[in-house]
Amino acid sequence: MDLLNEEGISKRRSLKLLDFPKSTYYFNPKNEDEIVVNEIRRLAFKRKRAGYRMIYKFMRKAGWRINHKKVYRLYSREGLKI
């Protein structure tokens, strides 16, 4: 993208030429997953027999606003098992 700006084409025009959404270009992902993964790992090591569903329930009770699918995805990615 910056190469096109050096040639005198604006970002908006270059994005339009490439048929690339502006929202995708300017999207800044949040790194909240590290905080959530740390909490999942902490609960998993604290309660050895807890699966992702139980960890999800513990997190919801503690006030976390998180989806069970995200807990499962992160739990699996970390290789945690009962």
mmCIF file with all atom_site columns, C-alpha atoms in Angstrom:
data_model
loop_
_atom_site.group_PDB
_atom_site.id
_atom_site.type_symbol
_atom_site.label_atom_id
_atom_site.label_alt_id
_atom_site.label_comp_id
_atom_site.label_asym_id
_atom_site.label_entity_id
_atom_site.label_seq_id
_atom_site.pdbx_PDB_ins_code
_atom_site.Cartn_x
_atom_site.Cartn_y
_atom_site.Cartn_z
_atom_site.occupancy
_atom_site.B_iso_or_equiv
_atom_site.pdbx_formal_charge
_atom_site.auth_seq_id
_atom_site.auth_comp_id
_atom_site.auth_asym_id
_atom_site.auth_atom_id
_atom_site.pdbx_PDB_model_num
ATOM 1  C CA . MET A 1 1  ? 0.000   0.000   0.000  1.00 0.00 ? 1  MET A CA 1
ATOM 2  C CA . ASP A 1 2  ? 2.725   2.462   0.871  1.00 0.00 ? 2  ASP A CA 1
ATOM 3  C CA . LEU A 1 3  ? 4.286   1.957   -2.545 1.00 0.00 ? 3  LEU A CA 1
ATOM 4  C CA . LEU A 1 4  ? 1.146   3.355   -4.148 1.00 0.00 ? 4  LEU A CA 1
ATOM 5  C CA . ASN A 1 5  ? 1.232   6.362   -1.837 1.00 0.00 ? 5  ASN A CA 1
ATOM 6  C CA . GLU A 1 6  ? 4.808   7.081   -2.963 1.00 0.00 ? 6  GLU A CA 1
ATOM 7  C CA . GLU A 1 7  ? 3.569   7.099   -6.557 1.00 0.00 ? 7  GLU A CA 1
ATOM 8  C CA . GLY A 1 8  ? 1.059   9.838   -5.739 1.00 0.00 ? 8  GLY A CA 1
ATOM 9  C CA . ILE A 1 9  ? -2.072  7.713   -5.343 1.00 0.00 ? 9  ILE A CA 1
ATOM 10 C CA . SER A 1 10 ? -4.055  8.206   -2.154 1.00 0.00 ? 10 SER A CA 1
ATOM 11 C CA . LYS A 1 11 ? -4.817  5.310   0.203  1.00 0.00 ? 11 LYS A CA 1
ATOM 12 C CA . ARG A 1 12 ? -8.517  5.640   -0.492 1.00 0.00 ? 12 ARG A CA 1
ATOM 13 C CA . ARG A 1 13 ? -8.030  5.455   -4.242 1.00 0.00 ? 13 ARG A CA 1
ATOM 14 C CA . SER A 1 14 ? -5.501  2.603   -4.058 1.00 0.00 ? 14 SER A CA 1
ATOM 15 C CA . LEU A 1 15 ? -7.871  0.602   -1.844 1.00 0.00 ? 15 LEU A CA 1
ATOM 16 C CA . LYS A 1 16 ? -10.655 1.193   -4.336 1.00 0.00 ? 16 LYS A CA 1
ATOM 17 C CA . LEU A 1 17 ? -8.436  0.111   -7.256 1.00 0.00 ? 17 LEU A CA 1
ATOM 18 C CA . LEU A 1 18 ? -7.509  -3.089  -5.437 1.00 0.00 ? 18 LEU A CA 1
ATOM 19 C CA . ASP A 1 19 ? -11.144 -3.649  -4.416 1.00 0.00 ? 19 ASP A CA 1
ATOM 20 C CA . PHE A 1 20 ? -9.969  -3.863  -0.809 1.00 0.00 ? 20 PHE A CA 1
ATOM 21 C CA . PRO A 1 21 ? -12.360 -2.746  1.974  1.00 0.00 ? 21 PRO A CA 1
ATOM 22 C CA . LYS A 1 22 ? -11.219 0.273   4.000  1.00 0.00 ? 22 LYS A CA 1
ATOM 23 C CA . SER A 1 23 ? -12.458 -1.349  7.185  1.00 0.00 ? 23 SER A CA 1
ATOM 24 C CA . THR A 1 24 ? -10.162 -4.332  6.633  1.00 0.00 ? 24 THR A CA 1
ATOM 25 C CA . TYR A 1 25 ? -7.173  -2.099  5.976  1.00 0.00 ? 25 TYR A CA 1
ATOM 26 C CA . TYR A 1 26 ? -7.715  -0.020  9.112  1.00 0.00 ? 26 TYR A CA 1
ATOM 27 C CA . PHE A 1 27 ? -8.796  -2.901  11.364 1.00 0.00 ? 27 PHE A CA 1
ATOM 28 C CA . ASN A 1 28 ? -6.663  -3.133  14.503 1.00 0.00 ? 28 ASN A CA 1
ATOM 29 C CA . PRO A 1 29 ? -7.105  -6.529  16.214 1.00 0.00 ? 29 PRO A CA 1
ATOM 30 C CA . LYS A 1 30 ? -7.283  -6.595  19.987 1.00 0.00 ? 30 LYS A CA 1
ATOM 31 C CA . ASN A 1 31 ? -4.795  -8.735  21.860 1.00 0.00 ? 31 ASN A CA 1
ATOM 32 C CA . GLU A 1 32 ? -7.246  -9.721  24.556 1.00 0.00 ? 32 GLU A CA 1
ATOM 33 C CA . ASP A 1 33 ? -6.689  -13.401 23.787 1.00 0.00 ? 33 ASP A CA 1
ATOM 34 C CA . GLU A 1 34 ? -3.491  -13.449 25.858 1.00 0.00 ? 34 GLU A CA 1
ATOM 35 C CA . ILE A 1 35 ? -5.372  -12.310 28.952 1.00 0.00 ? 35 ILE A CA 1
ATOM 36 C CA . VAL A 1 36 ? -8.133  -14.862 28.353 1.00 0.00 ? 36 VAL A CA 1
ATOM 37 C CA . VAL A 1 37 ? -5.630  -17.670 27.669 1.00 0.00 ? 37 VAL A CA 1
ATOM 38 C CA . ASN A 1 38 ? -3.794  -16.875 30.898 1.00 0.00 ? 38 ASN A CA 1
ATOM 39 C CA . GLU A 1 39 ? -7.057  -17.105 32.841 1.00 0.00 ? 39 GLU A CA 1
ATOM 40 C CA . ILE A 1 40 ? -8.017  -20.386 31.112 1.00 0.00 ? 40 ILE A CA 1
ATOM 41 C CA . ARG A 1 41 ? -4.586  -21.866 31.860 1.00 0.00 ? 41 ARG A CA 1
ATOM 42 C CA . ARG A 1 42 ? -4.766  -20.690 35.468 1.00 0.00 ? 42 ARG A CA 1
ATOM 43 C CA . LEU A 1 43 ? -8.159  -22.321 35.959 1.00 0.00 ? 43 LEU A CA 1
ATOM 44 C CA . ALA A 1 44 ? -7.098  -25.489 34.118 1.00 0.00 ? 44 ALA A CA 1
ATOM 45 C CA . PHE A 1 45 ? -4.044  -25.958 36.332 1.00 0.00 ? 45 PHE A CA 1
ATOM 46 C CA . LYS A 1 46 ? -5.960  -25.052 39.471 1.00 0.00 ? 46 LYS A CA 1
ATOM 47 C CA . ARG A 1 47 ? -8.744  -27.535 38.707 1.00 0.00 ? 47 ARG A CA 1
ATOM 48 C CA . LYS A 1 48 ? -7.154  -30.483 36.939 1.00 0.00 ? 48 LYS A CA 1
ATOM 49 C CA . ARG A 1 49 ? -10.437 -32.256 36.186 1.00 0.00 ? 49 ARG A CA 1
ATOM 50 C CA . ALA A 1 50 ? -12.203 -29.229 34.708 1.00 0.00 ? 50 ALA A CA 1
ATOM 51 C CA . GLY A 1 51 ? -12.929 -29.304 30.997 1.00 0.00 ? 51 GLY A CA 1
ATOM 52 C CA . TYR A 1 52 ? -13.620 -26.296 28.833 1.00 0.00 ? 52 TYR A CA 1
ATOM 53 C CA . ARG A 1 53 ? -17.307 -26.224 29.794 1.00 0.00 ? 53 ARG A CA 1
ATOM 54 C CA . MET A 1 54 ? -16.556 -26.037 33.499 1.00 0.00 ? 54 MET A CA 1
ATOM 55 C CA . ILE A 1 55 ? -13.857 -23.427 32.896 1.00 0.00 ? 55 ILE A CA 1
ATOM 56 C CA . TYR A 1 56 ? -16.388 -21.446 30.869 1.00 0.00 ? 56 TYR A CA 1
ATOM 57 C CA . LYS A 1 57 ? -18.841 -21.583 33.790 1.00 0.00 ? 57 LYS A CA 1
ATOM 58 C CA . PHE A 1 58 ? -16.143 -20.497 36.274 1.00 0.00 ? 58 PHE A CA 1
ATOM 59 C CA . MET A 1 59 ? -15.193 -17.582 34.056 1.00 0.00 ? 59 MET A CA 1
ATOM 60 C CA . ARG A 1 60 ? -18.814 -16.481 33.642 1.00 0.00 ? 60 ARG A CA 1
ATOM 61 C CA . LYS A 1 61 ? -19.325 -16.649 37.422 1.00 0.00 ? 61 LYS A CA 1
ATOM 62 C CA . ALA A 1 62 ? -16.215 -14.520 37.887 1.00 0.00 ? 62 ALA A CA 1
ATOM 63 C CA . GLY A 1 63 ? -17.716 -11.852 35.632 1.00 0.00 ? 63 GLY A CA 1
ATOM 64 C CA . TRP A 1 64 ? -15.991 -12.542 32.330 1.00 0.00 ? 64 TRP A CA 1
ATOM 65 C CA . ARG A 1 65 ? -18.104 -11.719 29.292 1.00 0.00 ? 65 ARG A CA 1
ATOM 66 C CA . ILE A 1 66 ? -16.966 -14.518 27.004 1.00 0.00 ? 66 ILE A CA 1
ATOM 67 C CA . ASN A 1 67 ? -18.555 -16.980 24.617 1.00 0.00 ? 67 ASN A CA 1
ATOM 68 C CA . HIS A 1 68 ? -18.265 -20.737 25.215 1.00 0.00 ? 68 HIS A CA 1
ATOM 69 C CA . LYS A 1 69 ? -17.035 -21.199 21.635 1.00 0.00 ? 69 LYS A CA 1
ATOM 70 C CA . LYS A 1 70 ? -14.106 -18.874 22.253 1.00 0.00 ? 70 LYS A CA 1
ATOM 71 C CA . VAL A 1 71 ? -13.231 -20.722 25.463 1.00 0.00 ? 71 VAL A CA 1
ATOM 72 C CA . TYR A 1 72 ? -13.297 -24.016 23.541 1.00 0.00 ? 72 TYR A CA 1
ATOM 73 C CA . ARG A 1 73 ? -11.149 -22.608 20.707 1.00 0.00 ? 73 ARG A CA 1
ATOM 74 C CA . LEU A 1 74 ? -8.511  -21.228 23.071 1.00 0.00 ? 74 LEU A CA 1
ATOM 75 C CA . TYR A 1 75 ? -8.656  -24.304 25.335 1.00 0.00 ? 75 TYR A CA 1
ATOM 76 C CA . SER A 1 76 ? -8.035  -26.569 22.343 1.00 0.00 ? 76 SER A CA 1
ATOM 77 C CA . ARG A 1 77 ? -5.334  -24.335 20.874 1.00 0.00 ? 77 ARG A CA 1
ATOM 78 C CA . GLU A 1 78 ? -3.418  -24.512 24.161 1.00 0.00 ? 78 GLU A CA 1
ATOM 79 C CA . GLY A 1 79 ? -3.599  -28.311 24.088 1.00 0.00 ? 79 GLY A CA 1
ATOM 80 C CA . LEU A 1 80 ? -5.363  -28.517 27.435 1.00 0.00 ? 80 LEU A CA 1
ATOM 81 C CA . LYS A 1 81 ? -7.218  -31.733 28.219 1.00 0.00 ? 81 LYS A CA 1
ATOM 82 C CA . ILE A 1 82 ? -8.851  -33.318 31.216 1.00 0.00 ? 82 ILE A CA 1
#
